[in-house]
Amino acid sequence: MNFDIIIIGSGPGGYVAAIRASQLGMKTAVVERAELGGICLNWGCIPTKSLLKSAQVFEYAKHAEAYGINISEANVDFLKIIERSRAVSSQMNKGVEFLFKKNNITLLKGNGKLKNNNTVEVSFPDKIEEFTAPHIILATGSRSKELPNLKQDGTHIIGYREALTLKKQPESMIVVGSGAIGTELAYFYNTIGTEVTIVEFLPSIIPLEDKDISAQLGRSLKKAKIKILTSSSVEKVEIKNNRCIATINSKGKESTLEADIVLSAVGILPNIEHIGIQELGITLNNGKINVNSFYETNIKGIYAIGDIVHGQALAHVASAEGITCVEHIAGKNPEPIDYNNIPAAIYTTPEVASVGLTEDAAIEKGYEIKIGNFPFRASGKAAAAGNQDGFIKLIFDKKTDLLLGAHMIGLNVTELIAELVTAKKLGVTSHDLIKSIHPHPTMSEAIMEAAAAAENEVIHL
């Protein structure tokens, strides 16, 4: 055998699995056809957060007078914002390269394909070679989904990759889809001066989030002058005079919208083609690979993690799956991942973060619930920061007092959600949260206050 383990793909699932495998004493190789770090580091999580930070700084500069600071004029240099974003991604890419060297991981730069349950064929630019290992992990990630009537041409109708590297800031943009990708890029472009319209097929934006969070984000984005069309779809887009003419169906009524660019943000598709799974008879369900609790497929020795398996398509989920998978291979007896306790985050302004059941989902599951809300308009830290939009909503089981779900919208709430993930995992009750002293003044105090609100003990409201 060439290696103890071979991993195809170096995204947040693949590279984390590789590092953990090396730590556990396995001779490890990673096959990667593009940049180290996958979509997350190069075309997703990291570069978008860089763009959003630039937008946030511009927003502060425009309103600096409210903080007692005079700035004569703030202007956007679009290409420099893009350049900074790419530089941040490059820095993180180099960081993964360093970690590979530090952990003696072999990088095979080419296209990987399964030949059998212990052999990977790698197509390099100038040759094809085969490598063997008793354990092979597929971590090939996903790509932007294309609708049949919204084919991406990379110029007028684009996906998230092109949105991160445009050569010129568009004056107007239609964003199709209002999940994390759609809302984040809509916020970015709107903040720097692009006229943005969001078109969402479902009745509310960020439809996977709690209904109250969705409603609040809708109000905040509309206040920022983003147009939102829910229960609407783009029927077709025609290109005329270098402009996009989109036909919109809103509750049975058709109209047209004109924009420089249409951004398709309608979801992702798993990268499962051309990697040998069909030839080996690896089973699928609804377009994703079937795996057990430790990510082994129906073919012994072949595993799959990340966006190509069922579960939330999130970078931190892929990383956790990679570690769990490798530790199981190494005989470490890891605990299976609890997919009911996975945090989600959206980095608009205000930010959105959540874990566990929404209010509607808890009721549908038959729970008798109690809810605690605490608005950031009552938070001293939020007032000092000049951003009081949003609230924290906690959902508890009335019978057991256990935390069922946590939902937040506001300044920096993506930094707060981990407390509730830990609380939920440890079986923390509302009374535990009330009696856990939080520092003052902080945004995190709102967690304690929301728990107190559920018990009619809230102090500052």
Short mmCIF file of C-alpha atoms in Angstrom, two decimals:
data_model
loop_
_atom_site.label_atom_id
_atom_site.label_comp_id
_atom_site.label_asym_id
_atom_site.label_seq_id
_atom_site.Cartn_x
_atom_site.Cartn_y
_atom_site.Cartn_z
CA MET A 1 0.00 0.00 0.00
CA ASN A 2 1.26 3.52 -0.83
CA PHE A 3 -0.64 5.18 2.00
CA ASP A 4 -2.75 4.39 5.04
CA ILE A 5 -5.42 6.81 3.89
CA ILE A 6 -6.13 8.80 0.72
CA ILE A 7 -8.55 11.73 0.70
CA ILE A 8 -10.00 13.12 -2.53
CA GLY A 9 -10.67 16.83 -1.99
CA SER A 10 -8.98 19.42 0.23
CA GLY A 11 -11.90 21.57 1.39
CA PRO A 12 -12.75 22.01 5.09
CA GLY A 13 -13.76 18.34 5.21
CA GLY A 14 -10.79 16.92 3.35
CA TYR A 15 -7.91 18.95 4.72
CA VAL A 16 -9.13 18.69 8.33
CA ALA A 17 -9.55 14.92 7.95
CA ALA A 18 -6.03 14.72 6.52
CA ILE A 19 -4.47 16.63 9.41
CA ARG A 20 -6.30 14.52 12.00
CA ALA A 21 -5.26 11.33 10.20
CA SER A 22 -1.64 12.42 10.27
CA GLN A 23 -1.90 13.29 13.96
CA LEU A 24 -3.13 9.75 14.55
CA GLY A 25 -0.06 8.31 12.85
CA MET A 26 -1.47 7.52 9.41
CA LYS A 27 0.52 7.99 6.24
CA THR A 28 -1.79 10.40 4.46
CA ALA A 29 -2.27 11.72 0.93
CA VAL A 30 -4.74 14.28 -0.42
CA VAL A 31 -5.77 14.52 -4.06
CA GLU A 32 -6.76 18.04 -5.12
CA ARG A 33 -7.37 19.32 -8.67
CA ALA A 34 -7.64 23.02 -7.76
CA GLU A 35 -6.72 25.23 -4.80
CA LEU A 36 -6.02 23.88 -1.32
CA GLY A 37 -8.88 24.71 1.01
CA GLY A 38 -11.62 24.02 -1.52
CA ILE A 39 -14.60 26.29 -2.11
CA CYS A 40 -14.76 27.52 1.50
CA LEU A 41 -11.31 29.08 1.66
CA ASN A 42 -11.14 30.17 -1.97
CA TRP A 43 -14.67 30.89 -3.23
CA GLY A 44 -17.01 30.79 -0.25
CA CYS A 45 -16.76 31.33 3.50
CA ILE A 46 -13.50 33.28 3.66
CA PRO A 47 -13.59 35.65 0.65
CA THR A 48 -17.23 36.57 1.27
CA LYS A 49 -16.43 37.52 4.86
CA SER A 50 -13.66 39.75 3.55
CA LEU A 51 -16.10 41.49 1.20
CA LEU A 52 -18.64 41.87 3.98
CA LYS A 53 -16.03 43.41 6.27
CA SER A 54 -15.21 46.00 3.61
CA ALA A 55 -18.92 46.78 3.30
CA GLN A 56 -19.22 47.11 7.07
CA VAL A 57 -16.22 49.48 7.25
CA PHE A 58 -17.74 51.59 4.45
CA GLU A 59 -21.04 51.69 6.33
CA TYR A 60 -19.27 52.88 9.49
CA ALA A 61 -17.37 55.50 7.51
CA LYS A 62 -20.59 56.85 5.98
CA HIS A 63 -22.11 57.20 9.45
CA ALA A 64 -18.96 58.20 11.34
CA GLU A 65 -20.51 61.49 12.40
CA ALA A 66 -22.94 59.56 14.62
CA TYR A 67 -19.89 58.37 16.59
CA GLY A 68 -18.42 61.87 16.89
CA ILE A 69 -15.92 61.40 14.07
CA ASN A 70 -15.82 63.64 11.01
CA ILE A 71 -14.88 62.04 7.70
CA SER A 72 -15.10 64.39 4.73
CA GLU A 73 -15.94 61.70 2.20
CA ALA A 74 -15.92 57.90 1.97
CA ASN A 75 -15.65 56.26 -1.44
CA VAL A 76 -15.62 52.67 -2.62
CA ASP A 77 -12.66 51.36 -4.61
CA PHE A 78 -14.35 48.22 -5.90
CA LEU A 79 -11.27 46.58 -7.41
CA LYS A 80 -9.27 47.09 -4.21
CA ILE A 81 -12.08 45.47 -2.20
CA ILE A 82 -11.98 42.47 -4.55
CA GLU A 83 -8.18 42.45 -4.43
CA ARG A 84 -8.20 42.38 -0.63
CA SER A 85 -10.69 39.53 -0.63
CA ARG A 86 -8.52 37.47 -2.96
CA ALA A 87 -5.44 38.24 -0.84
CA VAL A 88 -7.18 36.99 2.31
CA SER A 89 -8.11 33.76 0.50
CA SER A 90 -4.56 33.37 -0.74
CA GLN A 91 -3.26 33.80 2.81
CA MET A 92 -5.57 31.06 4.10
CA ASN A 93 -4.63 28.83 1.17
CA LYS A 94 -0.96 29.19 2.08
CA GLY A 95 -1.90 28.37 5.67
CA VAL A 96 -3.30 24.99 4.61
CA GLU A 97 -0.18 24.39 2.52
CA PHE A 98 1.93 25.03 5.64
CA LEU A 99 -0.21 22.65 7.71
CA PHE A 100 0.23 19.92 5.08
CA LYS A 101 4.00 20.29 5.27
CA LYS A 102 3.96 20.44 9.07
CA ASN A 103 1.95 17.21 9.24
CA ASN A 104 3.86 15.39 6.45
CA ILE A 105 0.78 15.09 4.23
CA THR A 106 1.44 14.24 0.58
CA LEU A 107 -0.40 16.48 -1.89
CA LEU A 108 -1.27 14.83 -5.21
CA LYS A 109 -2.17 17.71 -7.54
CA GLY A 110 -4.58 16.26 -10.06
CA ASN A 111 -8.00 14.69 -10.65
CA GLY A 112 -8.77 11.71 -8.44
CA LYS A 113 -10.99 8.77 -9.39
CA LEU A 114 -11.77 5.52 -7.60
CA LYS A 115 -10.55 2.39 -9.39
CA ASN A 116 -11.56 -0.08 -6.67
CA ASN A 117 -12.03 -0.03 -2.92
CA ASN A 118 -8.34 0.59 -2.23
CA THR A 119 -7.03 2.31 -5.36
CA VAL A 120 -7.23 5.91 -6.57
CA GLU A 121 -6.25 6.90 -10.10
CA VAL A 122 -4.80 10.41 -10.25
CA SER A 123 -4.67 12.27 -13.56
CA PHE A 124 -1.82 14.75 -13.42
CA PRO A 125 -1.27 17.31 -16.20
CA ASP A 126 1.35 15.08 -17.84
CA LYS A 127 0.66 11.52 -16.62
CA ILE A 128 -1.73 9.15 -14.88
CA GLU A 129 -0.72 7.20 -11.76
CA GLU A 130 -2.42 4.87 -9.31
CA PHE A 131 -2.10 5.06 -5.53
CA THR A 132 -3.39 2.61 -2.96
CA ALA A 133 -4.67 2.77 0.61
CA PRO A 134 -6.98 0.59 2.75
CA HIS A 135 -9.09 3.67 3.49
CA ILE A 136 -10.27 6.28 0.96
CA ILE A 137 -12.36 9.31 1.87
CA LEU A 138 -14.36 11.21 -0.73
CA ALA A 139 -14.57 14.92 0.16
CA THR A 140 -15.25 16.47 -3.22
CA GLY A 141 -17.64 19.22 -2.09
CA SER A 142 -20.21 21.02 -4.20
CA ARG A 143 -20.76 23.67 -6.86
CA SER A 144 -23.33 26.32 -7.70
CA LYS A 145 -26.68 24.89 -8.78
CA GLU A 146 -28.08 25.98 -12.14
CA LEU A 147 -31.78 26.25 -12.88
CA PRO A 148 -32.82 25.10 -16.38
CA ASN A 149 -34.22 28.54 -17.17
CA LEU A 150 -31.31 30.39 -15.55
CA LYS A 151 -28.19 29.06 -17.21
CA GLN A 152 -25.06 30.84 -16.02
CA ASP A 153 -22.94 32.45 -18.74
CA GLY A 154 -20.38 33.93 -16.33
CA THR A 155 -20.99 37.47 -17.59
CA HIS A 156 -24.64 38.44 -17.30
CA ILE A 157 -26.03 35.50 -15.34
CA ILE A 158 -23.45 34.55 -12.75
CA GLY A 159 -22.85 32.29 -9.75
CA TYR A 160 -21.08 33.04 -6.50
CA ARG A 161 -17.59 32.56 -7.97
CA GLU A 162 -18.05 35.32 -10.53
CA ALA A 163 -19.72 37.54 -7.91
CA LEU A 164 -16.46 37.46 -5.93
CA THR A 165 -14.25 38.51 -8.84
CA LEU A 166 -16.20 40.99 -10.97
CA LYS A 167 -13.99 43.50 -12.79
CA LYS A 168 -16.52 46.30 -12.42
CA GLN A 169 -19.14 47.08 -9.81
CA PRO A 170 -22.61 46.65 -11.33
CA GLU A 171 -25.08 49.49 -10.97
CA SER A 172 -27.92 47.04 -10.47
CA MET A 173 -28.27 43.35 -9.62
CA ILE A 174 -31.03 40.77 -9.26
CA VAL A 175 -30.23 38.09 -6.69
CA VAL A 176 -32.21 34.87 -7.18
CA GLY A 177 -32.44 32.98 -3.88
CA SER A 178 -32.27 34.28 -0.32
CA GLY A 179 -30.26 31.70 1.57
CA ALA A 180 -26.91 32.55 3.14
CA ILE A 181 -25.13 33.08 -0.19
CA GLY A 182 -27.88 35.21 -1.69
CA THR A 183 -28.49 37.46 1.32
CA GLU A 184 -24.79 37.97 2.08
CA LEU A 185 -23.92 39.00 -1.45
CA ALA A 186 -27.07 41.09 -1.71
CA TYR A 187 -26.05 42.94 1.47
CA PHE A 188 -22.48 43.45 0.23
CA TYR A 189 -23.40 44.86 -3.16
CA ASN A 190 -26.22 46.99 -1.80
CA THR A 191 -23.99 48.51 0.88
CA ILE A 192 -21.36 49.64 -1.62
CA GLY A 193 -23.99 51.26 -3.84
CA THR A 194 -25.43 48.65 -6.20
CA GLU A 195 -29.22 48.66 -6.56
CA VAL A 196 -30.24 45.15 -5.43
CA THR A 197 -33.46 43.14 -5.75
CA ILE A 198 -33.82 39.73 -4.07
CA VAL A 199 -36.21 37.25 -5.69
CA GLU A 200 -37.22 34.34 -3.43
CA PHE A 201 -39.50 31.48 -4.49
CA LEU A 202 -40.70 30.73 -0.94
CA PRO A 203 -42.94 33.04 1.16
CA SER A 204 -40.05 34.35 3.30
CA ILE A 205 -36.34 35.04 2.98
CA ILE A 206 -33.79 32.79 4.73
CA PRO A 207 -36.58 30.18 4.76
CA LEU A 208 -34.69 27.65 6.91
CA GLU A 209 -34.52 30.06 9.83
CA ASP A 210 -37.13 30.77 12.50
CA LYS A 211 -40.04 32.84 11.20
CA ASP A 212 -39.37 35.76 13.56
CA ILE A 213 -35.71 35.92 12.51
CA SER A 214 -36.71 35.86 8.84
CA ALA A 215 -39.18 38.68 9.37
CA GLN A 216 -36.60 40.82 11.21
CA LEU A 217 -33.92 40.33 8.55
CA GLY A 218 -36.48 41.24 5.89
CA ARG A 219 -37.22 44.50 7.72
CA SER A 220 -33.52 45.28 8.14
CA LEU A 221 -32.68 44.63 4.48
CA LYS A 222 -35.64 46.68 3.30
CA LYS A 223 -34.53 49.51 5.59
CA ALA A 224 -31.17 49.29 3.80
CA LYS A 225 -33.06 49.84 0.51
CA ILE A 226 -32.86 46.24 -0.77
CA LYS A 227 -36.02 45.29 -2.67
CA ILE A 228 -37.40 41.88 -1.71
CA LEU A 229 -39.84 39.86 -3.79
CA THR A 230 -41.02 36.69 -1.98
CA SER A 231 -43.33 34.02 -3.40
CA SER A 232 -41.72 34.96 -6.70
CA SER A 233 -39.67 33.27 -9.40
CA VAL A 234 -37.54 34.27 -12.37
CA GLU A 235 -39.20 32.71 -15.40
CA LYS A 236 -36.56 33.74 -17.93
CA VAL A 237 -33.78 36.23 -18.55
CA GLU A 238 -33.13 37.86 -21.91
CA ILE A 239 -29.98 39.81 -22.70
CA LYS A 240 -30.63 43.04 -24.60
CA ASN A 241 -28.11 45.83 -25.13
CA ASN A 242 -25.83 44.23 -22.57
CA ARG A 243 -28.60 44.33 -19.94
CA CYS A 244 -30.55 41.53 -18.26
CA ILE A 245 -34.31 41.65 -18.75
CA ALA A 246 -35.82 39.26 -16.20
CA THR A 247 -39.42 38.08 -16.32
CA ILE A 248 -40.68 37.74 -12.74
CA ASN A 249 -43.73 35.74 -11.68
CA SER A 250 -45.06 37.02 -8.34
CA LYS A 251 -48.10 35.11 -7.13
CA GLY A 252 -49.33 34.55 -10.69
CA LYS A 253 -48.64 38.07 -11.94
CA GLU A 254 -45.83 38.63 -14.42
CA SER A 255 -43.61 41.69 -14.57
CA THR A 256 -40.12 42.53 -15.83
CA LEU A 257 -37.03 43.71 -14.00
CA GLU A 258 -33.94 45.12 -15.65
CA ALA A 259 -30.43 44.87 -14.20
CA ASP A 260 -26.77 44.73 -15.16
CA ILE A 261 -26.32 41.29 -13.62
CA VAL A 262 -28.41 38.38 -12.38
CA LEU A 263 -26.80 36.40 -9.55
CA SER A 264 -28.10 32.85 -9.25
CA ALA A 265 -27.92 31.76 -5.60
CA VAL A 266 -30.45 28.94 -5.65
CA GLY A 267 -28.36 26.33 -3.88
CA ILE A 268 -25.59 23.85 -4.57
CA LEU A 269 -25.04 20.48 -6.23
CA PRO A 270 -22.72 17.76 -4.88
CA ASN A 271 -19.62 16.96 -6.94
CA ILE A 272 -20.15 13.23 -7.40
CA GLU A 273 -19.57 12.91 -11.15
CA HIS A 274 -16.42 11.42 -12.68
CA ILE A 275 -14.97 10.11 -9.40
CA GLY A 276 -15.79 6.44 -9.94
CA ILE A 277 -18.73 5.96 -7.60
CA GLN A 278 -21.05 4.63 -10.30
CA GLU A 279 -18.49 2.11 -11.50
CA LEU A 280 -17.98 0.79 -7.95
CA GLY A 281 -21.71 0.63 -7.21
CA ILE A 282 -21.67 3.15 -4.37
CA THR A 283 -25.30 3.80 -3.48
CA LEU A 284 -26.99 7.20 -3.62
CA ASN A 285 -30.16 8.68 -2.18
CA ASN A 286 -31.63 11.84 -3.73
CA GLY A 287 -28.35 12.65 -5.42
CA LYS A 288 -26.13 12.23 -2.35
CA ILE A 289 -23.96 9.35 -1.18
CA ASN A 290 -25.39 7.00 1.45
CA VAL A 291 -23.14 6.55 4.48
CA ASN A 292 -23.43 5.14 7.99
CA SER A 293 -22.89 7.07 11.24
CA PHE A 294 -19.13 7.00 10.66
CA TYR A 295 -19.32 7.89 6.93
CA GLU A 296 -18.51 4.51 5.39
CA THR A 297 -20.36 3.81 2.15
CA ASN A 298 -21.77 0.43 1.13
CA ILE A 299 -18.30 -0.36 -0.26
CA LYS A 300 -15.89 -1.37 2.51
CA GLY A 301 -12.99 1.04 2.86
CA ILE A 302 -14.67 3.88 0.95
CA TYR A 303 -15.98 6.81 2.98
CA ALA A 304 -17.67 10.11 2.10
CA ILE A 305 -18.05 13.39 4.02
CA GLY A 306 -19.23 16.96 3.54
CA ASP A 307 -21.58 18.33 0.91
CA ILE A 308 -21.78 15.01 -0.96
CA VAL A 309 -23.56 13.24 1.93
CA HIS A 310 -26.84 13.97 3.68
CA GLY A 311 -26.77 16.60 6.40
CA GLN A 312 -26.23 20.34 6.51
CA ALA A 313 -23.91 21.53 3.73
CA LEU A 314 -21.74 23.68 5.97
CA ALA A 315 -17.96 23.94 6.30
CA HIS A 316 -17.90 23.21 10.03
CA VAL A 317 -20.10 20.15 9.49
CA ALA A 318 -17.69 18.79 6.89
CA SER A 319 -14.75 19.34 9.27
CA ALA A 320 -16.53 17.57 12.11
CA GLU A 321 -17.46 14.69 9.81
CA GLY A 322 -13.86 14.39 8.65
CA ILE A 323 -12.53 14.18 12.20
CA THR A 324 -15.22 11.69 13.26
CA CYS A 325 -14.59 9.54 10.19
CA VAL A 326 -10.81 9.42 10.68
CA GLU A 327 -11.04 8.78 14.41
CA HIS A 328 -13.38 5.86 13.72
CA ILE A 329 -10.93 4.46 11.18
CA ALA A 330 -8.18 4.77 13.80
CA GLY A 331 -10.27 2.87 16.37
CA LYS A 332 -10.80 5.85 18.65
CA ASN A 333 -14.53 5.12 19.15
CA PRO A 334 -15.75 8.71 18.51
CA GLU A 335 -19.27 9.88 19.34
CA PRO A 336 -21.51 10.16 16.24
CA ILE A 337 -22.40 13.72 15.25
CA ASP A 338 -25.73 15.07 16.51
CA TYR A 339 -27.20 16.78 13.46
CA ASN A 340 -29.88 18.39 15.64
CA ASN A 341 -27.18 20.49 17.29
CA ILE A 342 -25.46 22.10 14.31
CA PRO A 343 -25.07 25.89 14.36
CA ALA A 344 -25.89 27.98 11.28
CA ALA A 345 -24.66 31.51 10.58
CA ILE A 346 -25.45 34.23 8.05
CA TYR A 347 -23.10 37.23 7.95
CA THR A 348 -25.37 40.01 6.78
CA THR A 349 -25.80 43.15 8.88
CA PRO A 350 -27.48 42.31 11.19
CA GLU A 351 -26.01 38.82 11.47
CA VAL A 352 -28.13 35.71 11.91
CA ALA A 353 -27.23 32.62 13.94
CA SER A 354 -29.21 29.62 15.09
CA VAL A 355 -29.12 26.09 16.46
CA GLY A 356 -31.78 23.48 17.11
CA LEU A 357 -35.52 23.61 16.50
CA THR A 358 -37.42 26.63 15.24
CA GLU A 359 -40.65 27.53 17.01
CA ASP A 360 -42.77 25.94 14.26
CA ALA A 361 -40.63 22.78 14.16
CA ALA A 362 -40.85 22.34 17.93
CA ILE A 363 -44.65 22.61 17.84
CA GLU A 364 -44.84 20.20 14.88
CA LYS A 365 -42.81 17.67 16.89
CA GLY A 366 -45.38 17.86 19.69
CA TYR A 367 -43.40 19.83 22.25
CA GLU A 368 -45.17 22.13 24.68
CA ILE A 369 -42.83 25.08 24.60
CA LYS A 370 -41.96 28.27 26.41
CA ILE A 371 -40.17 31.08 24.59
CA GLY A 372 -37.90 33.82 25.87
CA ASN A 373 -37.18 36.91 23.75
CA PHE A 374 -34.79 39.73 24.51
CA PRO A 375 -34.40 42.65 22.10
CA PHE A 376 -31.05 44.35 21.54
CA ARG A 377 -32.80 47.74 21.85
CA ALA A 378 -32.59 47.00 25.59
CA SER A 379 -28.87 46.11 25.44
CA GLY A 380 -26.34 48.66 26.69
CA LYS A 381 -23.56 47.17 24.56
CA ALA A 382 -25.71 47.29 21.41
CA ALA A 383 -26.63 50.92 22.17
CA ALA A 384 -22.95 51.83 22.62
CA ALA A 385 -22.13 50.09 19.33
CA GLY A 386 -24.85 52.05 17.54
CA ASN A 387 -26.61 48.94 16.25
CA GLN A 388 -29.68 47.82 18.19
CA ASP A 389 -31.46 45.87 15.44
CA GLY A 390 -32.42 42.35 16.39
CA PHE A 391 -33.05 40.06 19.33
CA ILE A 392 -32.35 36.65 20.86
CA LYS A 393 -35.10 34.03 20.94
CA LEU A 394 -34.72 30.89 23.05
CA ILE A 395 -37.11 27.94 22.90
CA PHE A 396 -37.43 25.58 25.86
CA ASP A 397 -39.39 22.38 26.51
CA LYS A 398 -41.99 23.33 29.13
CA LYS A 399 -41.92 19.84 30.69
CA THR A 400 -38.16 19.39 31.04
CA ASP A 401 -36.96 23.02 30.84
CA LEU A 402 -34.31 21.85 28.32
CA LEU A 403 -33.17 24.14 25.53
CA LEU A 404 -34.67 23.06 22.20
CA GLY A 405 -33.53 25.89 19.95
CA ALA A 406 -31.78 29.25 19.90
CA HIS A 407 -32.26 31.94 17.25
CA MET A 408 -30.44 35.26 17.05
CA ILE A 409 -30.29 38.29 14.83
CA GLY A 410 -28.08 41.25 15.63
CA LEU A 411 -24.56 42.61 15.86
CA ASN A 412 -21.91 39.85 16.02
CA VAL A 413 -24.40 37.14 17.01
CA THR A 414 -22.41 34.57 15.01
CA GLU A 415 -19.85 34.89 17.82
CA LEU A 416 -22.51 34.10 20.45
CA ILE A 417 -24.15 30.97 19.08
CA ALA A 418 -21.44 28.54 20.26
CA GLU A 419 -22.52 29.13 23.88
CA LEU A 420 -25.98 27.79 23.04
CA VAL A 421 -24.59 24.86 21.02
CA THR A 422 -22.58 23.83 24.09
CA ALA A 423 -25.55 24.46 26.38
CA LYS A 424 -27.82 22.30 24.26
CA LYS A 425 -25.27 19.48 24.09
CA LEU A 426 -24.84 19.50 27.87
CA GLY A 427 -28.57 19.56 28.61
CA VAL A 428 -28.61 23.08 30.06
CA THR A 429 -31.95 24.47 31.27
CA SER A 430 -33.33 28.00 31.26
CA HIS A 431 -32.55 28.26 34.99
CA ASP A 432 -28.93 27.21 34.33
CA LEU A 433 -28.59 30.04 31.82
CA ILE A 434 -30.25 32.56 34.14
CA LYS A 435 -27.86 31.66 36.94
CA SER A 436 -24.76 31.69 34.71
CA ILE A 437 -23.40 35.19 35.27
CA HIS A 438 -22.63 36.95 31.98
CA PRO A 439 -20.21 39.89 31.80
CA HIS A 440 -21.58 43.43 31.53
CA PRO A 441 -21.79 45.16 29.15
CA THR A 442 -21.80 42.50 26.44
CA MET A 443 -24.07 41.28 23.69
CA SER A 444 -23.99 37.87 25.42
CA GLU A 445 -26.01 39.22 28.35
CA ALA A 446 -29.03 38.99 26.06
CA ILE A 447 -28.77 35.18 26.28
CA MET A 448 -29.18 35.30 30.05
CA GLU A 449 -32.00 37.85 29.70
CA ALA A 450 -33.81 35.79 27.03
CA ALA A 451 -33.68 32.75 29.32
CA ALA A 452 -35.05 34.90 32.14
CA ALA A 453 -37.82 36.15 29.84
CA ALA A 454 -38.93 32.54 29.32
CA GLU A 455 -39.47 32.33 33.10
CA ASN A 456 -40.99 35.82 33.47
CA GLU A 457 -37.88 36.92 35.36
CA VAL A 458 -36.35 39.30 32.82
CA ILE A 459 -34.73 42.35 34.47
CA HIS A 460 -33.93 44.86 31.74
CA LEU A 461 -37.16 44.83 29.73
#
